[in-house]
Amino acid sequence: MSGRYQIEALLRPAVELLSAGLAFGVAAILALLHQHLYMPAPLAGGAAALALGYGLLRSRQGLRIVRYRRRLHRLPRFAMRRDRIPVSKHRLYVGKGFRWEAKHTQRLRDCLLPSSARFMRNSGIRRAARRLAGRLEHTPLAGLGACLDLDHPLNPLRPQPEVGGRPEIHGVGLYEGERNQYAPLHERVGHTLVLGTTRVGKTRFAEILMTQDIRRGDTVICFDPKGDADLFRSMYAACRDAGRLDRFHMFHLAYPEHSAHYNPIGEYSRITQVATRVANSLPGEGNSAAFREFGWRFVNVIAQALHVLGEKPTYAALRHHVNNIDNLLIRYGRYWLALQAGLDWQALVDREHHGLTGDREDPEKPNVPGLQPPERSHDIMAVCFARVLNTVMTESGRHDPVAVGLLSAFRYDKSYFDKITASLGPFLEKLTTGRVAELFGADPDGDRHTFDWLSVIRSNCVVYVGLAALQDVTVASAVGNAMFADLAATAGELYAYGANAGLPGSLTANEGPIAKVSIHADEFNELIGDEFIPMLNKAGGAGYQVTAYTQTWSDVEARIGSRAKAEQIAGNFNTVHMLRVRSQETAKLLTDLLPKVQVSALTTVSGAQHSTDPTSDTHFGSSVQDRVSTADVPMLEPGDLTRLPKGQSFMLKEGGQLYKLRLPLPAESGDIPHDIAALTERMRLDYHDTSNWHVDSWWAATMPDRVAGSPYGSGRRDEQPADAPRDAAGQAAEAAA
């Protein structure tokens, strides 16, 4: 047991307790009856002390065996309040556990032996208590059955937690004990991947990590495709506890009336980034590649024109000008002719217009003589501006690249232009249709905050992004891709110039320490695209530390559409946390990185032989042998990861160090504002998510009885009272402006 034996033999009766009882008996006899043994009192006292010490030693050894066997099927309760989660400037708390070694693989294999089956079950009295509680459920003694099923330390027959799996996977490490485990913060820029099937603790793990990031003072950005109410509430409470509510923003596609505003293409260091962010969301495989390039070109032309005119590009503006380039050409023509060329554009355009239409007022364009076929699909004033611009640039030799680009787009026939921009239109419609269109661009009323990633990082803010993928996965994916593309471009800006470049008092680029940006992407397989890859393999130098959560790696491969790209993404995660998974292929992401270890097997060999020599004194012989053999086996099998209990995981960090962890159950206390409780209840109802793997008494205590009585009502604007807070975070997403 102490490690000097090749076979530990922990799954056996605790025979040490027998020798301990005998030693205690001898100590009692020596202490109380030494005169009957004709022993002097000093000698008897010394002998009794030795016997007592030996008994205590054997008791400790025996109780460790008993405790080890009991914890193979029932682990000690582990709960922690949010404000008790350890926070460090150098380490990241990830749970309680131990480092997995070859001896743990040995113990886990021993648990599978047929001879060990009796030690893996609950005691007979506990099984009888469960049967009795089931029989009493619908009888007048149902209260007694409820007491038997009460999960309380004072109930010696309480049931096991409903976490499923094989608790012995963690129990094999409790012989030496477990302790708080940490990951070094400097490893986080190598990014972290968290894998686990639904409802096994990914959200709880995200809450633990984000609580530390918020309290540590990092910039925190959380992408939540499905809109988890517990996750949003946890972020709000962590910001409240850390005194950062004034820097907390909520962006939610399902609740635009409470959401902050965001323009993913409004901030840029180079104007071409606008077209790149839009084109990255377009299909680029096969024949679609050419249409993607056309889309990039026309978006770039429109963005340049808006930039010169002093307007921020928005999705709504791009959609409008892609569908009708005439208005932008007219506006840019007025600007360039008047300010750049110094000409009287009105006189030039009137003369051109008179030459086309004569004295007729508002003529029909098809009947206007002199129009070329592509010009007949455009407004007559736009035709005039196009001809004037072309004439002025040709005669003066001053060619404006923006005007040239606009004229190039203008000369396409309308039907042909619609064909080559066919992939661009649907993408822009996804982001400019319905109430979602309200969120992209500045709030026209000025009531709510409009943020961009650079200002978020400079202000050290916390942002919750709810994408409502269960309601509309297409729009959620488009928005998520746009945000990731914007983040990747912002990373390039930070890496090249630093977070404070261009601000008053900042004299040099890269002045000051690099800001830490903790990005948490839940269900990131629904958001991932080509723009996610550079953010993983290049954004570490800009202080980005990405933690991605997903259920299976097959989801990522299906989403990205390429196994090679999926492997490229996986290669950028230096730390892997794996909870229970259902896919063997996903489990192999971890197990294939582990070495093989040697495990021992004890084989009992017995034999008998008899002698046929009548002169021999030996007529019969027998032998019994215990043979120890070793074999190389994987440190973990994929099947072990498919049978983990809820709230438990394996962590592979720092180049191959494997740790077995379990997460603390929440033990919340305190209260949250009524409006936040109401909104999170609405999120629960909208997504019909009633399952949970832990009991959260704090939520039950603070949740209002009826959401209809809250100031938010059903969420429609016409039902909000005038004095109701407009923002879901109360003093957070709205007051952070």
XYZ file of C-alpha atoms in Angstrom:
737
model
C 0.000 0.000 0.000
C 2.856 2.367 0.612
C 4.203 1.923 -2.918
C 6.920 -0.632 -2.206
C 4.740 -3.513 -3.361
C 4.128 -4.315 -7.020
C 0.472 -5.141 -6.309
C -1.426 -2.640 -4.169
C -4.444 -4.899 -3.544
C -6.770 -2.129 -2.387
C -9.971 -3.958 -3.358
C -10.100 -6.461 -0.494
C -11.490 -6.718 3.018
C -9.853 -4.316 5.446
C -7.987 -6.964 7.454
C -5.993 -4.209 9.119
C -8.993 -3.440 11.286
C -8.823 -6.949 12.798
C -5.238 -6.524 13.916
C -6.090 -2.996 15.102
C -8.904 -4.368 17.262
C -6.581 -6.987 18.713
C -3.936 -4.344 19.461
C -6.513 -2.122 21.212
C -7.646 -5.112 23.248
C -4.087 -5.895 24.302
C -3.528 -2.227 25.206
C -6.678 -2.226 27.358
C -5.651 -5.416 29.156
C -2.159 -4.117 29.826
C -3.474 -0.832 31.118
C -6.283 -2.158 33.295
C -5.226 -5.654 34.298
C -1.465 -5.453 34.462
C -1.476 -6.447 38.144
C -3.079 -9.773 37.205
C -0.275 -10.342 34.734
C 2.339 -9.659 37.369
C 3.740 -6.739 35.368
C 5.094 -3.572 36.939
C 3.018 -0.525 36.177
C 5.758 1.317 34.222
C 6.437 -1.723 32.048
C 2.731 -2.349 31.463
C 2.192 1.324 30.597
C 4.972 1.279 28.042
C 3.716 -1.953 26.483
C 0.148 -0.587 26.389
C 1.396 2.562 24.684
C 3.186 0.492 22.039
C 0.094 -1.632 21.462
C -2.085 1.471 21.256
C 0.261 3.073 18.730
C 0.283 -0.067 16.631
C -3.504 -0.220 16.784
C -3.805 3.389 15.652
C -1.443 2.758 12.740
C -3.379 -0.307 11.615
C -6.678 1.531 12.093
C -5.482 4.318 9.836
C -4.445 1.805 7.204
C -7.719 -0.073 7.457
C -9.878 3.043 7.363
C -8.084 4.196 4.242
C -9.033 0.921 2.611
C -12.651 1.330 3.718
C -12.744 4.969 2.590
C -11.173 4.071 -0.748
C -13.784 1.373 -1.370
C -16.653 3.658 -0.359
C -15.491 6.517 -2.575
C -15.335 4.279 -5.585
C -19.124 4.532 -5.762
C -19.778 7.703 -3.748
C -17.581 10.780 -3.868
C -17.547 13.422 -1.121
C -19.699 16.457 -1.866
C -17.833 19.365 -3.440
C -19.623 22.728 -3.594
C -18.287 26.251 -3.771
C -19.801 29.721 -3.735
C -18.903 32.026 -6.583
C -17.116 34.491 -4.332
C -15.012 31.653 -2.897
C -13.543 30.622 -6.247
C -9.773 31.229 -5.976
C -8.499 34.075 -8.151
C -4.814 34.556 -8.906
C -2.734 36.770 -11.162
C -0.545 33.806 -12.093
C -2.753 30.706 -11.982
C -6.180 29.653 -13.237
C -8.308 27.537 -10.928
C -9.836 24.563 -12.799
C -11.291 22.402 -10.010
C -10.208 19.783 -7.522
C -8.375 16.621 -8.456
C -5.039 14.902 -8.899
C -2.426 14.116 -11.504
C -3.212 10.909 -13.338
C -0.388 8.385 -13.300
C 0.196 4.746 -14.134
C -0.999 3.632 -10.688
C -4.401 5.124 -11.367
C -4.639 3.200 -14.621
C -3.756 0.075 -12.615
C -6.477 0.746 -10.038
C -9.076 1.463 -12.716
C -8.300 -1.855 -14.420
C -8.566 -3.623 -11.060
C -12.091 -2.259 -10.670
C -13.131 -4.170 -13.795
C -12.098 -7.555 -12.427
C -14.966 -9.937 -11.580
C -13.563 -10.396 -8.085
C -13.943 -6.653 -7.481
C -17.631 -6.438 -8.357
C -18.817 -6.735 -4.742
C -16.766 -3.693 -3.756
C -18.264 -1.536 -6.525
C -21.829 -1.711 -5.226
C -23.596 0.178 -2.486
C -24.106 -1.655 0.772
C -27.164 -3.869 1.145
C -28.819 -1.508 3.630
C -28.552 1.412 1.176
C -30.085 -0.644 -1.611
C -32.872 -1.694 0.756
C -33.477 1.956 1.672
C -33.898 2.843 -2.013
C -36.388 0.019 -2.527
C -38.322 1.021 0.583
C -38.494 4.657 -0.493
C -39.903 3.587 -3.858
C -42.606 1.445 -2.242
C -43.637 4.230 0.155
C -43.954 6.936 -2.526
C -47.732 6.523 -3.010
C -48.647 5.467 0.513
C -49.535 7.420 3.683
C -45.888 6.938 4.690
C -44.586 8.883 1.694
C -42.954 11.367 4.088
C -40.732 8.590 5.455
C -39.704 7.678 1.911
C -38.888 11.328 1.216
C -36.689 11.424 4.321
C -34.835 8.346 3.098
C -34.224 10.038 -0.254
C -33.184 13.359 1.282
C -29.684 14.318 0.148
C -28.397 15.696 3.454
C -25.288 14.889 5.498
C -27.496 13.908 8.467
C -29.111 11.175 6.367
C -26.792 8.150 6.565
C -28.795 6.399 3.814
C -29.010 9.301 1.358
C -28.961 8.379 -2.347
C -26.080 8.938 -4.669
C -26.015 12.185 -6.678
C -27.666 11.783 -10.058
C -24.541 12.382 -12.076
C -24.341 9.024 -13.845
C -21.140 7.588 -15.231
C -18.527 5.637 -13.317
C -17.535 7.431 -10.116
C -14.620 5.039 -9.640
C -12.755 6.881 -12.424
C -12.216 9.699 -9.956
C -12.383 7.530 -6.847
C -9.170 5.688 -7.731
C -7.231 8.877 -6.986
C -8.751 9.567 -3.575
C -6.518 7.080 -1.761
C -3.818 9.763 -1.604
C -6.382 12.593 -1.592
C -7.225 15.409 -3.970
C -6.364 19.085 -3.925
C -7.130 22.281 -5.816
C -5.662 22.208 -9.304
C -4.500 25.166 -11.370
C -3.335 25.888 -14.892
C -0.634 28.526 -15.443
C -2.015 31.729 -16.927
C 0.855 32.064 -19.372
C -0.414 28.902 -21.079
C -3.814 30.421 -21.851
C -2.562 32.323 -24.890
C -2.039 28.830 -26.321
C -5.865 28.557 -26.149
C -8.078 25.984 -24.462
C -10.528 23.448 -25.878
C -13.375 22.094 -23.732
C -15.218 19.041 -25.063
C -18.292 17.445 -23.527
C -21.733 16.240 -24.527
C -24.822 18.174 -23.569
C -25.639 18.740 -19.868
C -22.422 17.371 -18.383
C -21.020 20.617 -16.962
C -19.533 22.695 -19.813
C -21.565 25.739 -18.821
C -20.600 25.349 -15.161
C -16.944 25.113 -16.181
C -17.349 28.247 -18.309
C -18.852 30.051 -15.312
C -15.836 29.133 -13.162
C -13.333 30.363 -15.759
C -15.220 33.547 -16.617
C -15.756 34.426 -12.960
C -11.990 34.383 -12.472
C -11.352 36.359 -15.662
C -13.853 39.026 -14.637
C -12.560 39.306 -11.085
C -8.974 39.341 -12.356
C -9.786 42.386 -14.471
C -9.407 40.909 -17.972
C -11.457 41.952 -20.944
C -14.017 39.147 -21.257
C -16.082 38.346 -24.361
C -18.552 35.464 -24.234
C -20.275 34.061 -27.332
C -23.372 32.074 -26.383
C -25.181 30.748 -29.470
C -28.140 29.178 -27.698
C -28.632 31.841 -25.013
C -28.032 30.083 -21.694
C -29.810 31.897 -18.872
C -27.475 30.551 -16.175
C -24.416 31.737 -18.076
C -25.778 35.247 -18.525
C -26.829 35.464 -14.887
C -23.429 34.207 -13.733
C -21.607 36.858 -15.766
C -23.848 39.584 -14.381
C -23.306 38.415 -10.790
C -19.526 38.183 -11.317
C -19.440 41.742 -12.684
C -21.523 42.919 -9.746
C -19.191 41.244 -7.248
C -16.127 42.677 -9.012
C -17.573 46.187 -9.229
C -17.596 46.148 -13.043
C -21.308 46.526 -13.808
C -20.650 49.862 -15.509
C -18.511 47.984 -18.064
C -20.879 45.087 -18.707
C -22.657 45.007 -22.091
C -25.239 42.575 -23.427
C -25.729 42.014 -27.156
C -28.622 39.629 -27.822
C -30.349 38.917 -31.122
C -33.470 37.622 -29.382
C -33.963 40.758 -27.261
C -33.015 43.761 -29.403
C -35.106 46.053 -27.199
C -32.668 45.404 -24.329
C -29.469 44.885 -26.317
C -26.535 47.169 -26.870
C -25.717 48.081 -30.492
C -22.744 46.865 -32.490
C -21.365 47.631 -35.940
C -18.962 44.861 -37.024
C -17.721 46.839 -40.055
C -17.767 50.351 -38.622
C -14.233 50.322 -37.146
C -11.191 49.565 -39.279
C -7.584 50.575 -39.745
C -7.698 49.921 -43.505
C -10.814 50.401 -45.576
C -10.299 47.051 -47.316
C -11.068 45.306 -44.013
C -14.764 46.089 -44.529
C -14.918 44.076 -47.740
C -12.784 41.313 -46.278
C -15.064 40.854 -43.263
C -18.129 40.688 -45.474
C -16.549 38.399 -48.095
C -15.233 35.995 -45.469
C -18.823 35.069 -44.668
C -19.599 34.180 -48.300
C -19.152 30.677 -49.740
C -15.787 30.327 -51.456
C -15.651 26.717 -52.647
C -15.704 25.721 -56.284
C -17.574 28.054 -58.628
C -18.534 30.270 -55.698
C -14.967 31.583 -55.430
C -15.399 33.904 -58.421
C -18.664 35.330 -57.089
C -16.994 35.846 -53.721
C -14.285 37.927 -55.399
C -16.904 39.976 -57.218
C -18.698 40.533 -53.923
C -15.458 41.657 -52.283
C -14.795 44.120 -55.095
C -18.177 45.811 -55.027
C -18.330 45.993 -51.244
C -14.871 47.561 -51.289
C -16.001 50.178 -53.828
C -19.063 51.060 -51.750
C -17.076 51.148 -48.498
C -14.452 53.465 -50.010
C -17.129 55.844 -51.243
C -18.860 55.934 -47.853
C -15.512 56.481 -46.137
C -14.675 59.450 -48.355
C -18.151 60.883 -47.774
C -17.545 60.679 -44.009
C -20.076 57.913 -43.293
C -19.451 54.709 -41.371
C -20.234 51.586 -43.391
C -23.113 49.509 -42.048
C -24.809 46.369 -43.282
C -27.949 48.350 -44.075
C -25.987 50.874 -46.136
C -24.147 48.108 -48.013
C -27.394 46.324 -48.826
C -29.022 49.532 -50.037
C -26.149 50.510 -52.324
C -25.584 46.998 -53.664
C -29.226 46.923 -54.716
C -29.113 50.483 -56.050
C -25.740 51.987 -56.883
C -27.297 55.079 -58.489
C -27.798 57.094 -55.309
C -24.212 56.573 -54.131
C -22.840 57.495 -57.548
C -24.836 60.744 -57.541
C -23.724 61.691 -54.028
C -20.079 60.875 -54.699
C -20.224 62.688 -58.035
C -21.396 65.861 -56.297
C -18.608 65.564 -53.741
C -15.791 64.891 -56.183
C -16.809 67.393 -58.836
C -17.270 70.196 -56.306
C -14.476 69.613 -53.796
C -11.854 67.680 -55.726
C -12.245 68.957 -59.274
C -13.514 72.402 -58.269
C -16.236 72.418 -60.935
C -19.842 73.559 -61.032
C -21.348 70.092 -61.089
C -24.912 71.430 -61.322
C -24.285 73.165 -64.635
C -22.435 70.182 -66.071
C -25.149 67.746 -65.072
C -27.954 70.017 -66.302
C -26.285 70.332 -69.668
C -25.868 66.559 -69.922
C -29.452 66.026 -68.825
C -30.735 68.518 -71.394
C -28.725 66.795 -74.091
C -30.386 63.490 -73.294
C -33.959 64.555 -72.682
C -34.397 67.839 -74.521
C -37.342 69.880 -73.226
C -39.415 66.929 -72.029
C -40.044 66.719 -68.286
C -39.656 63.365 -66.526
C -39.375 61.291 -69.693
C -39.511 57.525 -69.672
C -35.985 56.180 -69.736
C -36.568 53.576 -72.480
C -37.751 56.382 -74.782
C -34.760 58.638 -74.072
C -32.548 58.658 -77.170
C -28.840 58.111 -76.841
C -28.874 55.738 -73.830
C -26.677 52.686 -74.033
C -28.316 49.325 -73.108
C -26.652 49.116 -69.630
C -27.742 52.691 -68.878
C -31.413 51.986 -69.471
C -31.723 50.148 -66.138
C -30.424 53.149 -64.172
C -31.816 56.478 -63.059
C -31.443 59.237 -65.643
C -29.667 61.532 -63.156
C -27.184 58.772 -62.341
C -26.540 58.382 -66.074
C -25.826 62.083 -66.300
C -23.400 62.011 -63.367
C -21.649 58.948 -64.790
C -21.106 60.662 -68.149
C -19.936 63.894 -66.524
C -17.470 62.076 -64.254
C -16.086 60.072 -67.139
C -15.697 63.175 -69.305
C -14.033 65.269 -66.584
C -11.547 62.553 -65.613
C -10.702 61.866 -69.273
C -10.166 65.495 -70.187
C -8.321 66.531 -67.011
C -6.327 63.362 -66.551
C -7.328 63.239 -62.886
C -8.562 59.738 -62.256
C -10.167 59.129 -58.891
C -10.005 55.405 -57.948
C -13.273 55.526 -56.038
C -15.102 57.199 -58.915
C -13.565 54.699 -61.345
C -14.811 51.826 -59.187
C -18.308 53.269 -58.953
C -18.431 53.797 -62.724
C -17.270 50.237 -63.290
C -20.113 48.892 -61.148
C -22.545 51.314 -62.791
C -21.754 50.096 -66.318
C -22.890 46.542 -65.584
C -26.320 45.640 -66.806
C -28.726 45.399 -63.858
C -29.607 41.750 -64.453
C -25.951 40.791 -64.883
C -24.934 42.777 -61.795
C -27.565 40.947 -59.745
C -26.146 37.613 -60.890
C -22.543 38.335 -59.961
C -23.589 39.656 -56.544
C -26.075 36.828 -55.921
C -24.127 35.432 -52.959
C -23.755 38.865 -51.367
C -27.446 39.719 -51.240
C -28.639 36.805 -49.050
C -25.873 37.427 -46.506
C -26.773 41.102 -46.145
C -30.465 40.279 -45.926
C -29.806 37.973 -42.978
C -28.386 40.882 -41.020
C -30.756 43.627 -42.137
C -34.155 41.964 -41.875
C -36.605 42.473 -39.036
C -35.700 43.563 -35.536
C -32.133 42.278 -35.870
C -31.364 45.180 -38.205
C -31.784 47.539 -35.246
C -28.646 46.183 -33.586
C -26.095 46.816 -36.349
C -25.186 50.471 -36.257
C -25.630 53.328 -33.842
C -28.858 53.622 -31.877
C -30.844 56.388 -33.625
C -32.341 57.457 -30.288
C -28.972 57.500 -28.542
C -30.431 55.635 -25.559
C -28.229 52.576 -25.711
C -24.511 52.026 -25.994
C -22.887 51.173 -29.330
C -19.645 49.279 -28.926
C -16.810 48.010 -31.076
C -14.111 45.548 -30.116
C -11.266 48.048 -29.947
C -13.184 50.286 -27.559
C -14.224 47.221 -25.545
C -10.581 46.191 -25.152
C -9.404 49.702 -24.398
C -12.110 50.146 -21.756
C -11.552 46.682 -20.292
C -15.218 45.706 -20.649
C -17.205 42.490 -20.277
C -19.490 41.569 -23.190
C -22.135 38.844 -23.362
C -23.160 37.952 -26.937
C -26.381 35.932 -27.217
C -26.991 34.735 -30.775
C -30.301 32.854 -30.380
C -29.166 30.011 -32.641
C -32.131 27.887 -31.615
C -34.431 30.471 -33.172
C -32.489 31.179 -36.361
C -29.224 29.327 -36.793
C -28.494 30.972 -40.171
C -28.567 34.515 -38.816
C -26.711 33.449 -35.659
C -23.933 31.918 -37.733
C -23.660 34.992 -39.949
C -23.443 37.339 -36.967
C -20.949 35.119 -35.175
C -18.707 34.897 -38.234
C -18.842 38.661 -38.661
C -17.865 39.203 -35.035
C -15.008 36.720 -35.256
C -13.737 38.397 -38.417
C -13.884 41.756 -36.648
C -12.024 40.320 -33.654
C -9.333 38.868 -35.915
C -8.845 42.244 -37.611
C -8.734 43.949 -34.217
C -6.054 41.480 -33.139
C -3.914 42.600 -36.077
C -4.402 46.205 -35.024
C -3.404 45.429 -31.439
C -0.409 43.357 -32.490
C 0.905 46.068 -34.797
C 0.124 49.241 -32.874
C -1.006 48.281 -29.360
C -4.282 49.053 -27.626
C -3.442 52.714 -26.960
C -2.235 53.716 -30.410
C -3.818 56.970 -31.525
C -5.068 57.948 -28.077
C -4.024 61.253 -26.464
C -0.836 60.782 -24.478
C 0.251 57.688 -26.402
C 3.527 58.655 -28.083
C 4.653 55.342 -29.505
C 3.084 52.214 -30.847
C 2.875 49.155 -28.588
C 3.132 51.389 -25.546
C 2.222 49.661 -22.273
C 1.455 46.009 -21.535
C -0.642 43.917 -23.903
C -4.265 43.732 -22.761
C -5.527 40.268 -21.892
C -8.659 39.425 -23.869
C -10.413 36.267 -22.678
C -12.738 34.993 -25.414
C -15.174 32.241 -24.427
C -17.005 30.644 -27.373
C -19.718 28.247 -26.244
C -20.931 25.784 -28.915
C -18.277 27.293 -31.144
C -18.927 24.687 -33.845
C -22.025 26.742 -34.750
C -19.923 29.894 -35.197
C -16.662 28.656 -36.606
C -15.457 29.684 -40.049
C -12.260 30.423 -41.904
C -11.852 33.643 -39.930
C -11.586 31.631 -36.693
C -8.308 29.975 -37.773
C -6.105 33.124 -37.867
C -7.572 34.223 -34.551
C -6.239 30.992 -33.018
C -2.813 30.725 -34.596
C -1.884 34.416 -34.794
C -3.869 36.365 -32.175
C -1.946 35.085 -29.137
C 0.587 37.851 -29.612
C -2.232 40.388 -29.294
C -3.225 39.019 -25.887
C -6.161 36.898 -27.104
C -6.775 33.753 -25.079
C -9.574 31.699 -26.585
C -11.547 29.061 -24.692
C -13.777 27.095 -27.059
C -16.563 24.752 -25.945
C -18.213 22.119 -28.118
C -19.832 18.690 -27.870
C -17.981 16.577 -30.440
C -15.122 17.239 -32.805
C -17.216 15.818 -35.643
C -19.420 18.919 -35.310
C -16.393 21.083 -36.062
C -15.411 18.987 -39.079
C -18.957 19.099 -40.434
C -19.132 22.847 -39.942
C -15.766 23.725 -41.435
C -16.218 21.250 -44.283
C -12.608 20.087 -44.316
C -10.864 17.522 -42.148
C -7.499 19.195 -42.777
C -8.795 22.566 -41.563
C -10.401 20.899 -38.540
C -7.044 19.329 -37.644
C -5.404 22.716 -38.139
C -7.828 24.200 -35.633
C -7.287 21.360 -33.158
C -3.533 21.849 -33.381
C -3.875 25.386 -32.051
C -5.330 24.308 -28.692
C -2.501 23.623 -26.273
C -4.766 22.766 -23.330
C -7.623 20.263 -23.600
C -10.396 19.689 -21.064
C -12.563 16.688 -21.838
C -15.770 15.966 -19.963
C -18.040 13.063 -20.832
C -18.286 12.615 -24.594
C -20.374 10.245 -26.676
C -18.063 9.898 -29.646
C -15.065 7.590 -29.683
C -13.395 9.797 -32.289
C -13.744 12.824 -30.023
C -12.297 10.895 -27.091
C -9.284 9.967 -29.205
C -8.329 13.639 -29.420
C -7.113 13.154 -25.856
C -6.252 9.472 -25.587
C -4.106 9.416 -28.727
C -1.809 11.991 -27.108
C -1.150 9.847 -24.040
C 1.630 7.281 -23.630
C 1.223 3.632 -22.816
C 1.894 2.453 -19.269
C 2.603 -0.870 -17.648
C -0.047 -2.519 -15.496
C 0.428 -5.645 -13.416
C -1.795 -8.695 -13.306
C -1.785 -11.322 -10.570
C -2.371 -14.844 -11.816
C -2.939 -17.761 -9.454
C -1.563 -21.077 -10.723
C -2.279 -24.334 -8.892
C -1.209 -27.845 -9.797
C -1.074 -31.371 -8.445
C 0.958 -34.427 -9.362
C 1.332 -37.987 -8.103
C 4.255 -40.381 -8.272
C 4.055 -43.805 -9.907
C 7.343 -44.937 -8.381
C 6.463 -47.542 -5.749
C 9.836 -47.117 -4.100
C 9.407 -43.346 -3.567
C 8.396 -41.987 -0.181
C 6.423 -39.184 -1.917
C 3.219 -40.387 -3.549
C 1.426 -37.010 -4.088
C 2.419 -33.363 -4.443
C 0.696 -30.011 -5.063
C 1.723 -26.395 -5.630
C 0.051 -22.992 -5.611
C 1.773 -19.998 -7.212
C 0.998 -16.305 -7.570
C 2.532 -14.984 -10.754
C 2.812 -11.265 -11.489
C 2.886 -10.297 -15.156
C 2.993 -6.867 -16.774
C 1.514 -5.561 -20.002
C 1.580 -2.267 -21.877
C -1.864 -0.643 -22.043
C -3.057 2.880 -22.933
C -3.082 5.261 -19.990
C -6.725 5.943 -20.833
C -9.138 4.170 -23.141
C -11.669 6.182 -25.192
C -14.374 4.233 -23.380
C -13.272 5.744 -20.067
C -14.120 9.221 -21.360
C -17.589 8.137 -22.488
C -18.459 7.024 -18.944
C -17.350 10.047 -16.926
C -19.879 11.340 -14.379
C -21.340 14.786 -14.891
C -19.116 17.585 -13.680
C -15.885 15.620 -14.089
C -13.165 15.974 -16.685
C -9.639 15.168 -17.726
C -7.217 18.005 -18.412
C -4.162 17.715 -20.650
C -1.836 20.671 -20.180
C 1.782 21.807 -20.535
C 2.908 19.302 -23.108
C 1.201 16.117 -21.938
C 0.541 16.372 -18.188
C -2.761 14.613 -17.504
C -4.979 15.585 -14.560
C -8.285 14.200 -13.362
C -10.640 16.964 -12.188
C -14.110 17.470 -10.839
C -15.967 20.757 -10.806
C -17.604 22.263 -7.723
C -21.367 22.340 -7.492
C -22.702 25.884 -7.153
C -23.485 27.016 -3.621
C -24.848 30.462 -4.296
C -25.912 33.117 -1.876
C -27.142 36.651 -2.208
C -29.674 38.235 -4.520
C -29.926 39.757 -7.983
C -32.153 42.552 -9.257
C -35.698 41.692 -10.199
C -35.278 42.740 -13.838
C -32.269 40.456 -14.343
C -34.126 37.540 -12.775
C -37.087 38.229 -15.049
C -34.976 38.352 -18.197
C -33.135 35.138 -17.387
C -36.462 33.419 -16.748
C -37.633 34.594 -20.149
C -34.475 33.118 -21.660
C -35.231 29.809 -19.952
C -38.799 29.787 -21.252
C -37.775 30.763 -24.778
C -35.293 27.918 -25.066
C -37.334 25.321 -23.128
C -34.265 24.146 -21.258
C -35.459 22.632 -18.003
C -32.717 20.044 -17.513
C -29.883 20.717 -15.104
C -27.217 18.605 -13.533
C -27.028 20.448 -10.252
C -29.433 21.840 -7.704
C -29.286 25.628 -7.552
C -31.224 26.699 -4.497
C -30.129 30.322 -4.953
C -31.952 30.556 -8.280
C -35.125 29.071 -6.813
C -34.996 31.547 -3.950
C -34.553 34.622 -6.109
C -36.667 33.754 -9.157
C -39.969 35.691 -9.311
C -43.105 33.575 -9.256
C -44.479 34.972 -12.513
C -42.485 36.608 -15.273
C -45.628 38.379 -16.455
C -45.449 40.528 -13.349
C -41.945 41.737 -14.167
C -41.231 45.105 -15.756
C -40.260 43.311 -18.970
C -43.627 41.596 -19.560
C -43.418 39.347 -22.589
C -40.542 41.303 -24.089
C -42.454 43.335 -26.707
C -41.802 47.059 -26.703
C -45.477 47.987 -26.649
C -45.894 46.145 -23.353
C -43.047 47.885 -21.519
C -44.046 50.535 -19.008
C -42.495 53.897 -19.626
C -40.368 53.745 -16.514
C -39.128 50.189 -17.090
C -35.360 49.801 -17.532
C -34.513 49.423 -21.209
C -31.482 47.247 -20.803
C -31.279 43.619 -19.785
C -28.402 44.273 -17.503
C -30.142 47.151 -15.779
C -27.123 49.189 -14.828
C -24.995 47.100 -17.142
C -25.609 46.955 -20.875
C -27.454 50.313 -21.018
C -25.684 52.322 -18.312
C -22.259 51.311 -19.653
C -22.624 53.829 -22.463
